[in-house]
Short mmCIF file of C-alpha atoms in Angstrom, two decimals:
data_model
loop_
_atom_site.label_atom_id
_atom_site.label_comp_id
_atom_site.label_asym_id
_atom_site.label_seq_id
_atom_site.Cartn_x
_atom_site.Cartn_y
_atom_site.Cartn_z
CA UNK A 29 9.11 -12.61 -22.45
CA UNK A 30 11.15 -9.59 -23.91
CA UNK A 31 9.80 -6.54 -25.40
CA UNK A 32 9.78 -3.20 -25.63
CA UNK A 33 7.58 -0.28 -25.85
CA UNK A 34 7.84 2.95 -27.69
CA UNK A 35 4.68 4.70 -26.96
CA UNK A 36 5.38 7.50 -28.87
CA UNK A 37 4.49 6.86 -32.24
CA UNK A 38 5.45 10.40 -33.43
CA UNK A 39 6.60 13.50 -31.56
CA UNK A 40 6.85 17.08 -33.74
CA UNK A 41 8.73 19.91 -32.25
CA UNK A 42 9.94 23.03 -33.57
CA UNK A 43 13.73 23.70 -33.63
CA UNK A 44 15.38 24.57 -29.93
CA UNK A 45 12.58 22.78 -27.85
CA UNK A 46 13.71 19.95 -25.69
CA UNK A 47 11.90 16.51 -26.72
CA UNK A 48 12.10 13.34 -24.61
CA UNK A 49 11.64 10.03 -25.81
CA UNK A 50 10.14 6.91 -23.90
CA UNK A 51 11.03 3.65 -23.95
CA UNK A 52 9.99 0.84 -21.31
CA UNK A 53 11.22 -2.59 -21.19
CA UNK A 54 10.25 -5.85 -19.83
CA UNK A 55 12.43 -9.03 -19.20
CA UNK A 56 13.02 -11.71 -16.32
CA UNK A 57 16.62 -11.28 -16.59
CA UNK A 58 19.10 -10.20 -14.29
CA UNK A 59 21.55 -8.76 -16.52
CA UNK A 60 20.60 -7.55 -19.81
CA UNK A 61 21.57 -4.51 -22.04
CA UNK A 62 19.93 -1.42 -23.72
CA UNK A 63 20.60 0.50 -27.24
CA UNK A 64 19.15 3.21 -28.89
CA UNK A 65 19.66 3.59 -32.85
CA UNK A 66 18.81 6.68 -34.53
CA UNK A 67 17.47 5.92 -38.82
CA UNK A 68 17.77 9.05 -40.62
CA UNK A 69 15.34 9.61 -43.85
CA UNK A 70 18.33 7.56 -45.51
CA UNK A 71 17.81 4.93 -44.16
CA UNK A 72 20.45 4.00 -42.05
CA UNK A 73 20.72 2.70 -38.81
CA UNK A 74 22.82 4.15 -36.45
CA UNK A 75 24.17 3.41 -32.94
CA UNK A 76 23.89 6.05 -30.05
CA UNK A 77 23.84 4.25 -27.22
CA UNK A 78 24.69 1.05 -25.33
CA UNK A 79 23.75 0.58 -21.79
CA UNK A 80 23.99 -1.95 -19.51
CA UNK A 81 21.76 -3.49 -16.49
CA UNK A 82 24.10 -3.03 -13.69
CA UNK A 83 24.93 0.86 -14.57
CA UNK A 84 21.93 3.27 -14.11
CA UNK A 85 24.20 5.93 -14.31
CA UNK A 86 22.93 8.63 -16.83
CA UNK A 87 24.95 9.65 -19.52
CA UNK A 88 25.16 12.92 -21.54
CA UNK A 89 26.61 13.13 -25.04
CA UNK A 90 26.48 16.66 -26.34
CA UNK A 91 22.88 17.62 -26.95
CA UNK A 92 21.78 14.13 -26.19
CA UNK A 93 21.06 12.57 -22.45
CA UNK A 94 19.42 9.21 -21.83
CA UNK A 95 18.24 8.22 -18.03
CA UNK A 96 18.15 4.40 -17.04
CA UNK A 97 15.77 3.71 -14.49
CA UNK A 98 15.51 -0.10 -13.41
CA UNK A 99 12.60 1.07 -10.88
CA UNK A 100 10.49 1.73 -13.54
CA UNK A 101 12.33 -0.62 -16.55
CA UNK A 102 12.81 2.95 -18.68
CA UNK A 103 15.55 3.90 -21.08
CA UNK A 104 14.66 7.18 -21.80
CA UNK A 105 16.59 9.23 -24.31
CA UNK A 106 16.42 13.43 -24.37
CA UNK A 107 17.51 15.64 -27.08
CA UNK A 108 17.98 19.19 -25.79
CA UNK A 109 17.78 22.12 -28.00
CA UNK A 110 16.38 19.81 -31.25
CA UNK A 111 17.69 20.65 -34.51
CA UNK A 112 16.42 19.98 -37.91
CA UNK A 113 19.29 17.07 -38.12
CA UNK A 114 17.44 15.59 -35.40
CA UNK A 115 15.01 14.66 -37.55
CA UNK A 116 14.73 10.41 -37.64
CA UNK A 117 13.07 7.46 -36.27
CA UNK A 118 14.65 6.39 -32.88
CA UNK A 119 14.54 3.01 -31.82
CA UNK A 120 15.19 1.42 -28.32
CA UNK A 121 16.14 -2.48 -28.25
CA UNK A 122 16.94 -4.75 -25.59
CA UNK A 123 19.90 -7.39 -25.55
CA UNK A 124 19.30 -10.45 -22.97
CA UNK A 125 20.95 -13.73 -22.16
CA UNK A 126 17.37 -15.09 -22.67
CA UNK A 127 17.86 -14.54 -26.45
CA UNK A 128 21.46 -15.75 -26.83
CA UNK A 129 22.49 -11.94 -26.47
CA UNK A 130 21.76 -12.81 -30.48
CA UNK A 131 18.57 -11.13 -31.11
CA UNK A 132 18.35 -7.18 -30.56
CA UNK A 133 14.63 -7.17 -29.66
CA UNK A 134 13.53 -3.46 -31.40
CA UNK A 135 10.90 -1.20 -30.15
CA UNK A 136 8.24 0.19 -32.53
CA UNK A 137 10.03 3.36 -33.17
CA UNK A 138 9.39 6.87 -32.39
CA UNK A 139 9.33 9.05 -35.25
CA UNK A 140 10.80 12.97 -34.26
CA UNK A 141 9.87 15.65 -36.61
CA UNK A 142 12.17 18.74 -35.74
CA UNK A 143 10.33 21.72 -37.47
CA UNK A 144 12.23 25.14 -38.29
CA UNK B 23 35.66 5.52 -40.21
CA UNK B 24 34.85 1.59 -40.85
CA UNK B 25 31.32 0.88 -42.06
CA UNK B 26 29.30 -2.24 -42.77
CA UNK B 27 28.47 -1.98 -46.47
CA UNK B 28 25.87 -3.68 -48.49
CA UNK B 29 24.91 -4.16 -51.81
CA UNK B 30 22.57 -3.37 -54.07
CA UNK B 31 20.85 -0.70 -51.94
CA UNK B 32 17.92 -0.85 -54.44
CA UNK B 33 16.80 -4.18 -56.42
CA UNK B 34 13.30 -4.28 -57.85
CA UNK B 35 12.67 -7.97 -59.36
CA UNK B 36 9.74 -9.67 -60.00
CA UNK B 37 7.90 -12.87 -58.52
CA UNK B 38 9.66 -15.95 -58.79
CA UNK B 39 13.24 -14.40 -59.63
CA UNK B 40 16.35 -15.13 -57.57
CA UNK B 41 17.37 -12.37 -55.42
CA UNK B 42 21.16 -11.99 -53.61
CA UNK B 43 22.28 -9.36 -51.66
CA UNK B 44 25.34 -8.86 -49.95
CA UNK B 45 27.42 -7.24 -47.12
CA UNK B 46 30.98 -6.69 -46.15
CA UNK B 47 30.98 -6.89 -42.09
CA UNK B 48 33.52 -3.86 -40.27
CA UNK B 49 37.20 -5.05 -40.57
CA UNK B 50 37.75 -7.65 -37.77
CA UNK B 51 34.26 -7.89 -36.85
CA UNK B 52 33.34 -11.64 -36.16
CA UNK B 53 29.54 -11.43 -36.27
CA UNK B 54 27.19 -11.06 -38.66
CA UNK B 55 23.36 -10.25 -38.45
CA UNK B 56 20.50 -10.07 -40.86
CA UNK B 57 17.60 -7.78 -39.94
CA UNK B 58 14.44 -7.65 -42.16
CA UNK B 59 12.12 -3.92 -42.03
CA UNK B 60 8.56 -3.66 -42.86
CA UNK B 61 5.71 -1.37 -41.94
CA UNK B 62 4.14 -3.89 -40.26
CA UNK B 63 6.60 -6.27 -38.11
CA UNK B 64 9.12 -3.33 -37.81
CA UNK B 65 12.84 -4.85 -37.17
CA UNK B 66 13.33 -8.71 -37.23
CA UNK B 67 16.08 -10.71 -36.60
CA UNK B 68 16.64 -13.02 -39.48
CA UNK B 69 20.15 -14.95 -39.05
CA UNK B 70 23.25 -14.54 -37.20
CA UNK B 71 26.68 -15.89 -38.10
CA UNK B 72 29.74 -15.95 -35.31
CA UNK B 73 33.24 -16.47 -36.94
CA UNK B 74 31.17 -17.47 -40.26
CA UNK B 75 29.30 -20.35 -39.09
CA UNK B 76 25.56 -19.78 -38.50
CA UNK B 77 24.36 -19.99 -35.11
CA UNK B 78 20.54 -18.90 -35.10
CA UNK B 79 18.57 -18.52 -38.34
CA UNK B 80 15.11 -19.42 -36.47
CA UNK B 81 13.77 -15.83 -38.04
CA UNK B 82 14.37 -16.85 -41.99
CA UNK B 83 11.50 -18.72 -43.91
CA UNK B 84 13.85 -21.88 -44.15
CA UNK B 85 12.26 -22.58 -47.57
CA UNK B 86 13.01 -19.86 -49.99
CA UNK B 87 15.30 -18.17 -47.91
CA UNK B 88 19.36 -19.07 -47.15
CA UNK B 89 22.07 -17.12 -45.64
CA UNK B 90 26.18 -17.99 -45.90
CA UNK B 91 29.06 -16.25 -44.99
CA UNK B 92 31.81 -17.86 -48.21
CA UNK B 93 34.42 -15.69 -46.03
CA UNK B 94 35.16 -13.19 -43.68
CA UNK B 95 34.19 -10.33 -45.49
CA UNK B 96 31.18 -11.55 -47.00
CA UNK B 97 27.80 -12.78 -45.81
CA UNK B 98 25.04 -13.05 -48.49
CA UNK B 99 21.21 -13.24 -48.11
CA UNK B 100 19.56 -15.38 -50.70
CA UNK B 101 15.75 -15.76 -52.03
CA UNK B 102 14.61 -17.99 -54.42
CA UNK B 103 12.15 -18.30 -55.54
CA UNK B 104 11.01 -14.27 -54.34
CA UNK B 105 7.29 -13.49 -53.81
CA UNK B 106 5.83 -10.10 -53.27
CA UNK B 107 5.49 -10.62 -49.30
CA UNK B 108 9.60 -10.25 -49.31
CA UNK B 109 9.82 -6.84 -50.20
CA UNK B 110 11.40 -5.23 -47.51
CA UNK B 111 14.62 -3.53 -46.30
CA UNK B 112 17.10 -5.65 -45.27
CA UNK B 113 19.62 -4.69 -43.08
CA UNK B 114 23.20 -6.48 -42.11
CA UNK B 115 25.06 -5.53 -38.98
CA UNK B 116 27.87 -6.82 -37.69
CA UNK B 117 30.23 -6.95 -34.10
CA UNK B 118 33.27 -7.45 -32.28
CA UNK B 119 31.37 -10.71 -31.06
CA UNK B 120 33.72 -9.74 -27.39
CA UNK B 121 31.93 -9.55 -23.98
CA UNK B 122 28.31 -10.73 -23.70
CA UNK B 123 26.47 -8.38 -25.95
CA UNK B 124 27.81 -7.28 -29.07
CA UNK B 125 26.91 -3.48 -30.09
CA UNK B 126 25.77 -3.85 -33.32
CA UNK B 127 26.89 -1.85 -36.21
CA UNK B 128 24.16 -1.88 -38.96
CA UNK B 129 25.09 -1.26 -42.91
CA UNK B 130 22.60 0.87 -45.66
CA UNK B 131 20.15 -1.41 -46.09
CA UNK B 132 18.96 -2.86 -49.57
CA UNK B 133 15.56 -1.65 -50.43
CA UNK B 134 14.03 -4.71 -52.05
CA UNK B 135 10.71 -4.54 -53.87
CA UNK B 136 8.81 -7.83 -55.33
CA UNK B 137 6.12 -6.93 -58.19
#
């Protein structure tokens, strides 16, 4: 079965403080891929990150970093010096050939309150 | 910068009615996606379209609900007759539909509310 877990439900920082957000997967599949979407208070969805199986390299985009680990089935994404902009739901999803690479399986959502 | 739009954004109706919304996929983009919100069962996959024909629509209550794509740059989500357990946001997305996993690239949403 695929799912993933947010356990965060909702994380409030004030502005400049680092904030990490979790996300563990689980799947039987060899090859699969990993996203993270960021929805504003308007709604949107938008795309940050894809990521797949085979490259646990971490990546760093400006204030954002996200660290794959496959020991521990973690796509974790960190926001360093939060701003109030940062201020969203975030979601992790999961991509597998067990779902037709069709379905993006969605976590829960963490919900980041960046205070001034 | 190419977007995924989607209209209405808002539509309250009322039980019963026929509701349509609709979404213009990214320029060139070959797949199309419906996603349902709600408090409750967060993001759901509801139908997915590859060069317009519908591949998996296992998500979509098959009796009041239908999807179509009449061309490339339209897909429409239809319910008839609407009940109050519809109201939702429901999102399109759409993709290159290249490689194994498409990244994809989600519109506004339309904020639908059933009284």
């Amino acid at each position: 079965a695929q799912k993933v877990t947010q356990a965060q439900t909702e994380i409030s920082v004030v502005e400049k403080e680092d904030v990490t957000l979790d996300c563990v997967y689980e799947t039987r599949d060899t090859t699969y891929y990993l996203f993270w979407y960021k929805q504003p208070p308007s709604g949107e969805l938008v795309f940050l990150i894809r990521r797949n199986s085979f490259d646990e390299q971490n990546e760093i985009s400006g204030r954002y970093s996200w660290n794959f680990q496959k020991s521990t089935s973690s796509f974790n994404f960190t926001i360093t010096a939060s701003q109030v902009v940062d201020s969203a739901v975030y979601f992790c999803a999961l991509n597998t050939p067990s779902g037709g690479y069709n379905k993006l399986i969605f976590g829960a959502g963490t919900r980041l309150a960046v205070h001034p | 910068d190419a977007r995924v739009t989607q209209t209405p954004r808002d539509k309250v109706t009322e039980m019963g009615q026929e509701v349509t919304m609709r979404c213009q996929p990214i320029l060139g983009h070959n797949t199309v996606f419906w996603y349902r919100q709600t408090m409750m069962q967060g993001l759901e996959l509801l139908a997915y379209f590859r060069n317009r024909a519908p591949l998996d629509d296992s998500g979509m209550p098959k009796d009041r609900f239908s999807a179509e794509m009449p061309d490339a740059t339209l897909a429409t989500l239809k319910i008839q007759p609407s009940e109050p357990r519809d109201s939702a946001v429901y999102f399109c997305a759409s993709g290159t539909g290249t490689g194994e996993a498409d990244t994809q690239y989600f519109g506004p949403g339309t904020r639908l509310t059933v009284l």
